[in-house]
Coordinates of C-alpha atoms in Angstrom, one line a residue:
M1 CA 65.2 207.6 -41.6
S2 CA 68.5 208.8 -40.2
T3 CA 71.8 207.4 -41.3
A4 CA 72.4 206.0 -37.8
N5 CA 69.1 204.1 -37.8
F6 CA 69.8 202.8 -41.3
V7 CA 73.3 201.6 -40.3
L8 CA 71.8 200.0 -37.2
I9 CA 69.2 198.1 -39.3
I10 CA 71.8 196.9 -41.7
F11 CA 74.0 195.7 -38.8
E12 CA 71.0 193.8 -37.2
F13 CA 70.2 192.2 -40.5
L14 CA 73.8 191.1 -41.0
F15 CA 73.9 189.8 -37.4
F16 CA 70.8 187.8 -38.1
I17 CA 72.2 186.3 -41.2
W18 CA 75.4 185.4 -39.3
C19 CA 73.4 183.7 -36.6
F20 CA 71.3 181.8 -39.1
V21 CA 74.3 180.5 -41.1
D22 CA 76.4 179.7 -38.1
H23 CA 73.7 178.1 -35.9
V24 CA 70.9 176.8 -38.2
V25 CA 72.4 175.7 -41.4
P26 CA 74.6 172.6 -40.9
Q27 CA 78.2 172.9 -41.9
I28 CA 78.5 169.4 -43.4
H29 CA 76.0 167.3 -45.3
Q30 CA 76.2 163.7 -46.3
N31 CA 73.7 161.3 -47.7
Y32 CA 74.6 158.7 -45.0
C33 CA 75.8 159.5 -41.5
V34 CA 77.2 156.5 -39.6
V35 CA 77.6 157.2 -35.8
G36 CA 80.3 155.0 -34.3
A37 CA 83.5 153.5 -35.7
G38 CA 83.4 150.2 -33.9
P39 CA 83.2 147.0 -35.9
G40 CA 79.6 147.6 -36.9
G41 CA 80.2 151.1 -38.1
L42 CA 83.4 150.1 -40.0
Q43 CA 81.6 147.2 -41.6
M44 CA 78.8 149.5 -42.8
G45 CA 81.4 152.0 -44.1
F46 CA 83.1 149.3 -46.1
F47 CA 79.8 148.4 -47.9
L48 CA 78.9 152.1 -48.5
Q49 CA 82.3 152.9 -49.9
K50 CA 82.3 149.9 -52.2
A51 CA 78.9 151.0 -53.5
G52 CA 80.2 154.5 -54.1
R53 CA 77.8 156.1 -51.7
D54 CA 78.2 159.5 -50.0
Y55 CA 78.8 158.8 -46.3
I56 CA 80.8 159.8 -43.2
I57 CA 81.5 157.8 -40.0
F58 CA 81.6 159.8 -36.8
E59 CA 83.9 158.5 -34.1
R60 CA 83.9 160.1 -30.6
S61 CA 87.5 159.2 -29.8
G62 CA 90.8 159.4 -31.7
V63 CA 90.8 155.7 -32.7
A64 CA 88.4 153.2 -34.2
G65 CA 86.9 150.6 -31.8
S66 CA 87.3 152.8 -28.8
F67 CA 85.1 150.5 -26.7
Y68 CA 87.8 147.8 -26.9
V69 CA 90.4 150.2 -25.6
K70 CA 88.9 149.7 -22.1
F71 CA 86.6 146.6 -22.4
P72 CA 86.7 143.9 -21.6
R73 CA 88.5 145.0 -18.5
H74 CA 90.8 142.0 -18.3
R75 CA 91.7 142.4 -22.0
K76 CA 90.8 138.9 -23.3
L77 CA 88.0 138.6 -25.9
I78 CA 85.7 135.6 -25.8
S79 CA 85.2 135.4 -29.6
I80 CA 87.3 132.6 -31.1
N81 CA 90.2 133.0 -33.5
K82 CA 90.5 129.6 -35.1
R83 CA 93.4 130.2 -37.5
H84 CA 93.4 126.7 -39.0
T85 CA 90.6 124.5 -40.3
G86 CA 92.5 122.3 -42.7
K87 CA 90.7 123.9 -45.6
P88 CA 91.8 126.7 -48.0
N89 CA 88.2 128.0 -48.6
K90 CA 88.0 131.6 -47.2
E91 CA 84.2 131.5 -46.8
F92 CA 84.3 128.2 -44.8
N93 CA 87.1 129.5 -42.6
L94 CA 85.0 132.5 -41.7
R95 CA 82.6 130.1 -40.0
H96 CA 85.2 129.7 -37.3
D97 CA 86.7 133.2 -37.4
W98 CA 84.5 135.2 -35.0
N99 CA 86.4 138.5 -35.2
S100 CA 87.3 139.4 -38.7
L101 CA 85.2 141.8 -40.7
I102 CA 84.2 141.3 -44.4
S103 CA 86.5 142.9 -46.9
D104 CA 88.3 142.2 -50.1
D105 CA 91.7 142.4 -48.5
E106 CA 93.1 139.0 -47.4
S107 CA 95.5 140.7 -45.0
L108 CA 92.6 142.0 -43.0
L109 CA 91.9 138.9 -41.0
V110 CA 92.4 138.7 -37.3
K111 CA 94.5 135.6 -37.6
H112 CA 97.3 137.9 -38.9
Y113 CA 97.1 140.0 -35.8
S114 CA 96.9 137.3 -33.1
K115 CA 97.8 133.7 -32.7
E116 CA 95.7 133.3 -29.5
F117 CA 92.5 131.4 -29.7
F118 CA 90.9 134.2 -27.6
P119 CA 92.7 137.3 -28.8
K120 CA 93.7 140.3 -26.6
A121 CA 91.5 143.3 -26.9
D122 CA 94.6 145.5 -27.7
D123 CA 95.3 143.4 -30.8
Y124 CA 91.7 143.9 -31.9
V125 CA 91.9 147.6 -31.6
R126 CA 95.0 147.5 -33.8
Y127 CA 93.1 145.4 -36.3
L128 CA 90.1 147.7 -36.5
N129 CA 92.3 150.8 -37.0
D130 CA 94.2 149.0 -39.8
F131 CA 90.9 148.0 -41.3
A132 CA 89.8 151.7 -41.4
K133 CA 93.2 152.9 -42.6
K134 CA 94.0 150.3 -45.3
L135 CA 90.5 150.6 -46.8
E136 CA 90.6 154.4 -46.6
L137 CA 87.2 154.5 -44.9
K138 CA 85.8 158.0 -44.3
V139 CA 86.1 158.2 -40.6
Q140 CA 86.0 161.6 -38.8
Y141 CA 87.6 161.1 -35.4
N142 CA 87.2 163.1 -32.2
T143 CA 83.6 163.9 -33.2
D144 CA 81.4 163.1 -30.2
I145 CA 77.8 163.3 -31.4
K146 CA 75.8 164.7 -28.4
H147 CA 72.4 165.6 -30.0
I148 CA 70.3 164.2 -32.8
S149 CA 67.1 165.8 -34.1
K150 CA 65.0 165.6 -37.2
Q151 CA 63.3 168.5 -38.9
E152 CA 60.2 168.8 -41.2
D153 CA 62.4 168.5 -44.3
G154 CA 63.1 164.9 -43.2
Q155 CA 66.8 165.5 -42.7
F156 CA 68.6 164.4 -39.6
Y157 CA 70.6 167.1 -37.8
L158 CA 73.5 166.1 -35.6
K159 CA 75.5 168.3 -33.2
D160 CA 78.8 167.3 -31.7
S161 CA 80.4 168.3 -28.4
N162 CA 82.1 171.3 -30.1
G163 CA 78.8 172.6 -31.4
T164 CA 79.5 171.7 -35.0
E165 CA 76.4 170.7 -36.9
Y166 CA 75.9 168.0 -39.6
S167 CA 73.0 166.8 -41.6
C168 CA 72.1 163.7 -43.5
K169 CA 69.2 162.0 -45.2
Y170 CA 69.8 158.5 -43.7
L171 CA 71.2 157.9 -40.2
I172 CA 72.8 154.6 -39.2
M173 CA 73.5 154.2 -35.5
S174 CA 76.5 151.9 -34.9
T175 CA 77.3 152.9 -31.3
G176 CA 76.8 149.5 -29.9
I177 CA 75.6 149.1 -26.3
A178 CA 78.3 151.0 -24.6
V179 CA 76.6 152.6 -21.6
E180 CA 77.2 150.7 -18.4
N181 CA 74.0 149.5 -16.6
I182 CA 73.6 150.9 -13.2
G183 CA 70.8 148.6 -12.3
R184 CA 68.0 149.6 -10.0
N185 CA 69.4 151.7 -7.2
F186 CA 69.5 149.9 -3.8
K187 CA 70.4 151.3 -0.4
G188 CA 74.2 151.5 0.0
I189 CA 75.0 151.3 -3.7
E190 CA 77.6 154.0 -3.1
Y191 CA 79.7 151.4 -1.3
T192 CA 79.9 149.3 -4.4
E193 CA 82.3 149.5 -7.4
K194 CA 81.4 149.5 -11.1
Y195 CA 82.9 147.0 -13.5
S196 CA 84.3 149.9 -15.6
E197 CA 86.3 151.3 -12.6
I198 CA 87.6 148.3 -10.7
S199 CA 91.3 147.5 -10.5
T200 CA 92.4 144.7 -12.8
N201 CA 95.4 143.9 -10.7
P202 CA 94.8 140.7 -8.7
D203 CA 97.2 141.9 -6.0
D204 CA 94.7 144.6 -5.0
Y205 CA 92.3 141.8 -3.9
E206 CA 94.8 139.8 -1.9
G207 CA 93.2 138.2 1.1
Q208 CA 89.8 139.9 0.6
S209 CA 86.3 138.6 0.5
V210 CA 84.4 139.8 -2.6
L211 CA 80.8 139.8 -3.7
I212 CA 80.0 140.3 -7.4
V213 CA 76.6 141.4 -8.4
G214 CA 75.7 140.1 -11.8
R215 CA 76.1 136.8 -13.7
G216 CA 77.1 137.6 -17.2
N217 CA 80.5 137.1 -18.9
S218 CA 81.9 140.4 -17.4
A219 CA 81.0 139.1 -13.9
F220 CA 82.6 135.7 -14.4
E221 CA 85.6 137.3 -16.2
T222 CA 86.1 139.4 -13.1
A223 CA 85.7 136.4 -10.7
D224 CA 88.1 134.3 -12.8
S225 CA 90.8 137.0 -12.7
I226 CA 90.8 137.5 -8.9
M227 CA 89.8 134.1 -7.4
G228 CA 93.4 133.1 -7.0
A229 CA 94.1 136.1 -4.7
T230 CA 90.9 136.3 -2.7
N231 CA 89.6 134.6 0.4
L232 CA 86.4 133.9 -1.5
V233 CA 84.3 135.2 -4.3
H234 CA 80.5 135.1 -4.0
M235 CA 78.2 135.9 -6.9
I236 CA 74.6 137.0 -6.7
S237 CA 72.0 137.5 -9.5
R238 CA 68.3 137.3 -9.9
S239 CA 68.4 134.3 -12.2
R240 CA 70.3 131.1 -12.7
I241 CA 73.4 130.8 -14.9
R242 CA 72.9 129.9 -18.6
M243 CA 75.8 128.0 -20.1
A244 CA 76.5 128.8 -23.8
W245 CA 76.9 125.1 -24.5
E246 CA 73.4 124.4 -23.1
T247 CA 71.7 127.2 -24.9
H248 CA 73.8 127.4 -28.1
Y249 CA 73.8 131.2 -27.6
V250 CA 77.2 132.7 -27.6
G251 CA 76.2 135.5 -25.3
D252 CA 75.6 133.2 -22.4
L253 CA 78.3 132.1 -20.0
R254 CA 81.3 130.8 -21.9
A255 CA 83.6 128.0 -20.7
I256 CA 86.7 130.3 -20.7
N257 CA 85.3 132.3 -17.7
N258 CA 83.6 129.6 -15.6
G259 CA 86.4 128.5 -13.3
I260 CA 84.4 129.6 -10.3
L261 CA 81.8 126.9 -11.1
D262 CA 84.4 124.2 -10.1
T263 CA 85.3 125.8 -6.8
Y264 CA 81.6 126.3 -6.0
Q265 CA 80.5 122.8 -6.8
L266 CA 83.6 121.3 -5.1
K267 CA 82.9 123.5 -2.0
S268 CA 86.1 125.5 -1.9
L269 CA 84.5 128.7 -0.4
D270 CA 83.4 130.4 -3.7
A271 CA 79.7 130.3 -4.3
L272 CA 76.7 131.4 -6.4
L273 CA 73.4 132.7 -5.1
E274 CA 70.1 133.7 -6.7
A275 CA 68.2 136.7 -5.2
P276 CA 66.4 139.8 -6.4
I277 CA 69.1 142.4 -6.9
E278 CA 66.7 145.3 -6.5
Q279 CA 66.0 144.2 -2.9
L280 CA 69.6 144.3 -1.8
A281 CA 70.8 146.8 0.8
V282 CA 74.5 147.3 1.7
V283 CA 75.5 148.6 5.1
K284 CA 79.1 149.6 6.0
K285 CA 80.4 149.0 9.5
D286 CA 84.0 149.0 10.6
N287 CA 85.2 149.1 7.0
K288 CA 83.2 145.9 6.2
L289 CA 80.3 145.6 3.9
Y290 CA 77.2 143.7 5.1
V291 CA 74.4 142.7 2.8
D292 CA 70.6 142.6 3.4
A293 CA 68.8 140.6 0.7
Y294 CA 65.5 140.4 2.6
D295 CA 63.7 143.7 2.9
G296 CA 66.2 146.0 1.2
D297 CA 66.4 148.6 4.0
G298 CA 69.6 147.3 5.6
S299 CA 68.1 146.5 9.0
N300 CA 68.8 142.8 8.6
A301 CA 72.4 143.2 7.3
I302 CA 74.2 143.0 10.7
P303 CA 74.4 139.4 12.1
T304 CA 73.7 140.6 15.7
R305 CA 70.3 141.8 14.5
F306 CA 69.2 138.5 12.9
K307 CA 67.4 137.3 16.0
Q308 CA 65.2 140.3 16.6
S309 CA 64.4 140.7 12.9
G310 CA 63.3 137.1 12.4
Q311 CA 65.9 136.6 9.7
P312 CA 67.4 133.0 9.6
D313 CA 70.8 132.9 11.4
N314 CA 72.2 130.8 8.6
F315 CA 71.4 133.4 5.9
A316 CA 73.7 132.6 2.9
I317 CA 75.6 135.9 2.6
R318 CA 75.6 136.8 6.3
E319 CA 79.4 137.2 6.6
P320 CA 80.8 140.7 5.6
Y321 CA 82.7 141.5 2.5
D322 CA 85.7 143.7 1.8
R323 CA 84.4 144.7 -1.7
I324 CA 81.2 144.5 -3.7
I325 CA 81.5 144.8 -7.5
R326 CA 78.6 145.5 -9.9
C327 CA 78.9 143.8 -13.2
L328 CA 75.5 144.4 -14.7
G329 CA 76.3 144.7 -18.4
F330 CA 75.7 147.5 -20.9
Q331 CA 72.8 149.2 -22.8
F332 CA 72.3 151.5 -25.8
D333 CA 72.7 155.2 -25.3
F334 CA 69.3 156.8 -25.7
S335 CA 70.4 160.2 -24.2
I336 CA 71.5 161.8 -27.5
F337 CA 68.1 161.8 -29.2
D338 CA 65.4 164.4 -28.9
N339 CA 61.7 163.4 -28.6
A340 CA 61.2 163.2 -32.3
T341 CA 64.2 160.9 -33.0
N342 CA 64.3 158.7 -29.9
P343 CA 63.8 155.1 -31.1
G344 CA 62.5 154.0 -27.8
R345 CA 63.4 150.8 -25.9
C346 CA 62.6 147.4 -27.2
Q347 CA 59.7 145.8 -25.3
G348 CA 60.6 143.0 -22.9
T349 CA 62.7 142.8 -19.7
R350 CA 65.8 141.3 -21.3
V351 CA 65.8 143.3 -24.5
K352 CA 64.9 146.8 -23.2
K353 CA 68.6 147.7 -23.3
Y354 CA 68.3 147.7 -27.1
P355 CA 66.5 150.2 -29.4
N356 CA 63.1 149.3 -30.8
I357 CA 63.7 148.3 -34.4
K358 CA 61.9 146.4 -37.2
P359 CA 63.2 143.3 -39.0
N360 CA 64.7 145.6 -41.7
Y361 CA 66.9 147.2 -39.0
E362 CA 65.0 150.5 -39.2
A363 CA 63.7 152.3 -36.1
S364 CA 60.1 151.3 -35.5
K365 CA 59.0 154.9 -35.0
V366 CA 61.7 157.0 -36.9
P367 CA 61.8 156.5 -40.7
N368 CA 65.3 156.4 -42.3
M369 CA 67.0 155.8 -39.0
Y370 CA 68.8 152.4 -39.1
F371 CA 71.0 150.4 -36.9
S372 CA 74.0 148.2 -37.5
G373 CA 76.2 146.2 -35.1
T374 CA 75.4 145.0 -31.6
N375 CA 72.5 147.3 -31.2
T376 CA 70.4 145.3 -33.7
H377 CA 70.5 142.3 -31.4
S378 CA 66.9 142.7 -30.2
I379 CA 65.8 141.0 -33.5
D380 CA 67.6 137.7 -32.5
F381 CA 68.4 138.0 -28.8
R382 CA 69.2 134.6 -27.4
K383 CA 68.3 133.1 -30.8
S384 CA 71.3 133.7 -32.9
A385 CA 74.6 135.7 -33.1
G386 CA 73.4 139.1 -34.3
G387 CA 74.9 140.8 -31.2
F388 CA 78.4 139.6 -32.0
I389 CA 80.9 140.4 -34.7
H390 CA 80.7 137.0 -36.5
G391 CA 76.9 137.6 -36.7
F392 CA 76.4 141.3 -37.3
R393 CA 79.0 141.5 -40.1
Y394 CA 76.4 139.7 -42.1
T395 CA 73.3 141.5 -40.8
T396 CA 75.1 144.7 -41.7
R397 CA 75.6 143.5 -45.2
A398 CA 71.9 142.6 -45.3
L399 CA 71.0 146.1 -44.2
H400 CA 73.3 147.5 -47.0
Y401 CA 71.4 145.4 -49.6
L402 CA 68.1 146.6 -48.2
L403 CA 69.2 150.2 -48.5
E404 CA 70.6 149.8 -51.9
W405 CA 67.2 148.7 -53.2
K406 CA 65.1 151.1 -51.1
N407 CA 67.2 154.2 -51.8
H408 CA 69.0 153.5 -55.1
G409 CA 67.0 151.0 -56.9
V410 CA 69.7 148.3 -56.9
V411 CA 68.2 144.8 -56.8
W412 CA 69.4 142.4 -54.2
P413 CA 72.4 140.5 -55.6
H414 CA 71.5 137.1 -57.1
V415 CA 72.3 134.6 -59.8
V416 CA 69.9 133.0 -62.3
V417 CA 70.5 129.3 -63.1
P418 CA 68.6 126.4 -64.6
Y419 CA 66.6 124.5 -61.9
L420 CA 68.8 121.5 -62.7
D421 CA 71.8 123.4 -61.3
L422 CA 70.1 124.5 -58.1
M423 CA 71.3 121.5 -56.2
N424 CA 74.9 122.3 -57.0
I425 CA 74.5 125.8 -55.5
I426 CA 72.7 124.4 -52.5
I427 CA 75.5 121.8 -51.8
K428 CA 78.1 124.5 -52.0
R429 CA 76.2 126.9 -49.7
I430 CA 75.4 124.4 -46.9
N431 CA 79.0 123.2 -46.8
E432 CA 80.8 126.5 -47.1
A433 CA 78.7 129.5 -46.3
S434 CA 79.4 131.4 -43.1
D435 CA 76.5 133.9 -43.1
I436 CA 73.6 131.4 -42.8
Y437 CA 75.8 129.2 -40.6
Q438 CA 76.4 131.9 -38.0
M439 CA 73.1 133.7 -38.3
F440 CA 71.1 130.5 -38.2
G441 CA 67.3 131.1 -38.1
V442 CA 67.8 134.8 -39.0
L443 CA 69.4 134.9 -42.4
G444 CA 68.6 132.3 -45.0
D445 CA 68.9 131.7 -48.7
V446 CA 65.9 132.2 -51.0
A447 CA 65.4 130.5 -54.4
I448 CA 62.6 131.9 -56.6
L449 CA 61.3 129.4 -59.1
R450 CA 60.6 131.2 -62.3
D451 CA 58.1 130.3 -65.0
D452 CA 60.8 129.7 -67.6
G453 CA 62.4 126.9 -65.6
Q454 CA 65.2 129.1 -64.3
V455 CA 65.9 129.8 -60.6
A456 CA 66.9 133.2 -59.1
Y457 CA 69.0 132.5 -56.1
F458 CA 69.4 135.1 -53.3
E459 CA 71.9 134.6 -50.5
S460 CA 71.6 135.6 -46.8
F461 CA 68.2 137.3 -46.8
P462 CA 66.4 138.1 -43.5
V463 CA 63.9 135.3 -43.2
K464 CA 61.5 137.5 -41.2
L465 CA 61.0 139.5 -44.4
V466 CA 60.2 136.6 -46.8
N467 CA 56.5 137.7 -46.7
E468 CA 57.6 141.0 -48.2
F469 CA 60.3 139.6 -50.5
Q470 CA 59.6 141.8 -53.6
K471 CA 59.3 144.9 -51.5
H472 CA 62.8 144.5 -50.0
T473 CA 64.7 143.0 -53.0
G474 CA 63.1 144.5 -56.0
Y475 CA 62.7 141.1 -57.6
P476 CA 59.3 139.5 -58.6
E477 CA 57.9 137.0 -56.2
G478 CA 56.9 133.4 -57.1
P479 CA 57.1 129.9 -55.7
M480 CA 60.1 129.8 -53.4
I481 CA 62.4 127.5 -51.5
V482 CA 63.9 129.0 -48.3
L483 CA 67.1 127.4 -46.9
N484 CA 67.4 127.9 -43.1
M485 CA 70.0 126.5 -40.7
E486 CA 68.4 125.3 -37.5
Y487 CA 69.1 123.5 -34.2
G488 CA 66.5 121.0 -32.9
K489 CA 63.4 122.7 -31.5
D490 CA 63.8 121.2 -27.9
F491 CA 67.5 120.7 -27.8
S492 CA 68.8 124.1 -26.5
G493 CA 68.0 125.7 -23.2
A494 CA 69.3 126.4 -19.7
G495 CA 69.3 123.1 -17.8
K496 CA 69.1 121.0 -20.9
D497 CA 71.2 117.9 -21.0
T498 CA 73.1 118.6 -24.3
F499 CA 75.5 115.8 -23.6
K500 CA 73.0 113.0 -23.3
S501 CA 74.0 109.8 -25.0
D502 CA 71.3 110.0 -27.7
R503 CA 72.0 113.7 -28.4
A504 CA 72.5 113.2 -32.2
T505 CA 71.2 111.0 -35.0
G506 CA 72.8 109.9 -38.2
E507 CA 69.7 108.3 -39.8
P508 CA 68.4 110.2 -42.8
S509 CA 64.9 109.0 -42.0
E510 CA 65.2 110.8 -38.6
A511 CA 66.6 114.0 -40.1
H512 CA 63.6 116.0 -38.6
L513 CA 64.8 114.9 -35.2
S514 CA 68.3 116.3 -35.6
N515 CA 69.4 118.4 -32.6
F516 CA 72.6 120.0 -33.8
L517 CA 72.8 122.7 -36.5
H518 CA 71.6 121.3 -39.8
P519 CA 70.0 122.6 -43.1
V520 CA 66.2 122.8 -43.4
F521 CA 64.3 123.6 -46.6
Y522 CA 60.9 125.3 -46.8
F523 CA 58.9 125.1 -50.0
Y524 CA 56.1 127.5 -50.8
R525 CA 53.9 127.1 -53.9
E526 CA 52.6 130.6 -53.3
P527 CA 54.7 133.4 -51.8
P528 CA 54.0 133.6 -48.1
K529 CA 52.0 136.7 -47.1
E530 CA 52.1 136.6 -43.3
M531 CA 54.5 135.4 -40.7
D532 CA 53.6 133.1 -37.9
I533 CA 53.8 135.0 -34.6
D534 CA 54.2 133.1 -31.4
G535 CA 54.6 135.5 -28.5
N536 CA 57.7 137.6 -29.4
K537 CA 59.0 135.0 -31.8
I538 CA 58.4 135.3 -35.5
N539 CA 58.7 132.0 -37.4
L540 CA 58.7 131.0 -41.0
P541 CA 55.1 130.3 -42.2
R542 CA 53.9 126.8 -42.5
P543 CA 55.4 125.5 -45.9
D544 CA 53.8 123.2 -48.5
R545 CA 56.7 120.9 -47.9
I546 CA 59.6 120.8 -45.6
H547 CA 62.9 118.9 -45.8
H548 CA 65.6 118.4 -43.1
I549 CA 69.1 117.2 -44.0
V550 CA 70.3 115.0 -41.1
E551 CA 72.8 116.6 -38.8
D552 CA 76.4 115.7 -39.4
F553 CA 79.3 115.2 -36.9
I554 CA 81.7 117.1 -39.1
T555 CA 79.1 119.5 -40.6
L556 CA 79.9 118.2 -44.1
W557 CA 76.8 117.4 -46.0
T558 CA 78.2 115.5 -49.0
A559 CA 77.3 111.9 -48.3
P560 CA 75.7 110.5 -51.5
E561 CA 73.0 108.4 -49.7
S562 CA 72.5 110.1 -46.4
H563 CA 72.6 113.7 -47.6
L564 CA 72.4 114.2 -51.3
L565 CA 69.8 111.5 -52.4
P566 CA 67.1 112.7 -50.0
L567 CA 67.8 116.3 -51.0
R568 CA 67.5 115.5 -54.7
R569 CA 64.2 113.7 -54.2
F570 CA 62.9 116.8 -52.4
F571 CA 63.8 119.0 -55.4
E572 CA 62.3 116.5 -57.7
Y573 CA 59.0 116.6 -55.7
V574 CA 59.0 120.4 -55.9
K575 CA 59.2 120.5 -59.7
N576 CA 57.9 117.0 -60.5
Q577 CA 60.8 116.2 -62.8
D578 CA 63.8 113.9 -62.9
L579 CA 66.9 115.7 -61.9
R580 CA 69.4 112.9 -62.4
H581 CA 72.4 113.3 -64.7
F582 CA 72.9 110.8 -67.5
F583 CA 75.7 109.7 -69.8
A584 CA 75.3 110.7 -73.4
K585 CA 74.7 107.1 -74.4
S586 CA 71.8 106.8 -71.9
C587 CA 70.3 110.1 -73.2
F588 CA 70.4 108.9 -76.7
K589 CA 68.7 105.6 -75.8
M590 CA 65.9 107.5 -73.9
M591 CA 65.5 109.9 -76.7
M592 CA 64.9 107.1 -79.1
T593 CA 62.5 105.1 -76.8
H594 CA 60.6 107.7 -74.8
E595 CA 58.3 110.7 -75.5
T596 CA 60.0 112.8 -72.9
I597 CA 63.6 112.7 -71.6
P598 CA 65.1 114.0 -68.4
E599 CA 66.0 117.6 -68.0
S600 CA 69.7 117.0 -67.9
C601 CA 69.5 115.3 -71.4
Q602 CA 67.5 118.3 -72.7
L603 CA 70.0 120.8 -71.4
H604 CA 73.2 119.0 -72.1
Y605 CA 73.0 116.1 -74.6
L606 CA 70.8 117.8 -77.1
Q607 CA 73.2 120.8 -77.1
N608 CA 76.2 118.6 -77.7
Q609 CA 77.3 118.9 -74.0
G610 CA 76.6 115.4 -72.8
L611 CA 79.1 113.4 -70.9
P612 CA 80.6 110.6 -73.2
G613 CA 80.7 107.3 -71.4
T614 CA 83.8 105.3 -71.0
Q615 CA 84.3 101.8 -69.7
M616 CA 85.8 103.1 -66.5
L617 CA 82.9 105.6 -65.9
F618 CA 80.3 102.9 -66.6
E619 CA 82.0 100.5 -64.1
A620 CA 82.2 103.3 -61.5
A621 CA 78.5 104.1 -62.0
Q622 CA 77.5 100.5 -61.7
S623 CA 79.5 100.2 -58.4
L624 CA 77.4 102.8 -56.7
T625 CA 74.4 101.6 -54.9
V626 CA 72.6 104.8 -55.8
Q627 CA 72.9 106.6 -59.1
L628 CA 72.8 110.3 -58.6

């Protein structure tokens, strides 16, 4: 072999090695990759960092929460910022703080960033960036992930817009649903404007007639901002409006944006119309926009053609418009995945904008790919608050606990107490807890009744996983009590009269008829093995016994007779034992006259921990109609 050939071979070999290292082997490897530094990604980062895990958060822009830099377009959030509740309890106050993330820093609450009940989006961007900075979260900014693949080694490989590659064992997608829906193309769509590109200056709509396509909060937000400047605003959508106060779903139309409903019902030119959007056609003539909602080809759009086409001459939107705006919402970005990692769309017309995931927040078809934040909302769409900050801050924590057990062998956090003390924990939870209050029907507390008379209490567990409790927590199963917060079964829904005179009850005997949010307890003698499936709904299995605490006007379940006595009797039924507390004098008397004595006497009096009676205490006890 000549020297020249030998040198050429060496050069080719070195070139191959360079290509392999530079283009095949990822430059950065983490155990956890979190894509997106919005509220869902930052919340996940907080839990990973607190647990000491190896992670990185990739953010496409130079700031956290970049979605809120532009959206909502008119800069006012619809998530409430209730700064005062009259109570000092932090957990209770989070029930009414819909914007703050979970942290250990008291300064990182949105009430310190805005005094407005509906904060400005700019204030929220400032809050999110302070959250990332103060907690020193590992966020890598200006890293726009463009491609995600998975190799035979089980690792995920990510490539950003600069060609830099990364790898990780576990991938957590927290990109939200940030891609604007185009909707089905219709003829003349090029004459319409997208919500993301419209002017937010009302002066630009002065004296114009505007048609808005869509009927979500972005559509009504737009209508509300321009209706004072326009000739009229018409809104068209395929379905009727759904008011949040009818459905008890915070994603439906909120009162803050519904000013146009007044002007519509009071016949002041503005109006709403239902029609299939995909059948629309827009025709432009003389700088005016005409709409055909009949055959979709535009032939029936011009009023002079109504007669020969057979279209009614009183067609609702027969007059021309100056502008047509599309406000059709957002969807998850599926474009960055290859065939092996694409999670696929969730099944169903209304939830296909979300990725297809399982109740443990893992992609249905891609192991070790998880989701946190808004993009998990398919699990509880129109049922709870998982698509919103005050909901997914808790589902993100649940995901973290699930991963801690699955990947690191850390059992789901819990406390073990005597059964006698279970009621005290329950009373505290139903009156303070924000997680089960906001994620009603999705996250619930689970009490495992042990053979030794103790109870293991687990907070905020995904109720859809109770049939696989040990698999997801690492704790042995057994008889269990599940605490779930629920609305009445037939109370919520579009068109429901939620203000009817008999909308609520205060009678303990009618607790099962409660309509507003209230605690419900499910007791299972044997751990449930299967979930009840009703269409696309998954409900808790039929229990051996169920107990409702009657709804309460001030959501304070502490009334001795109406709330606590029925609850105590439920717990007594479960264990078949007396759970009352007694004075030391009473315990002594029963010990001398009975073969068995109540549990409280065994745990307290016989261990010199009984409550000594005084005349004042005896008189107070006798004055109660019910001795607890």
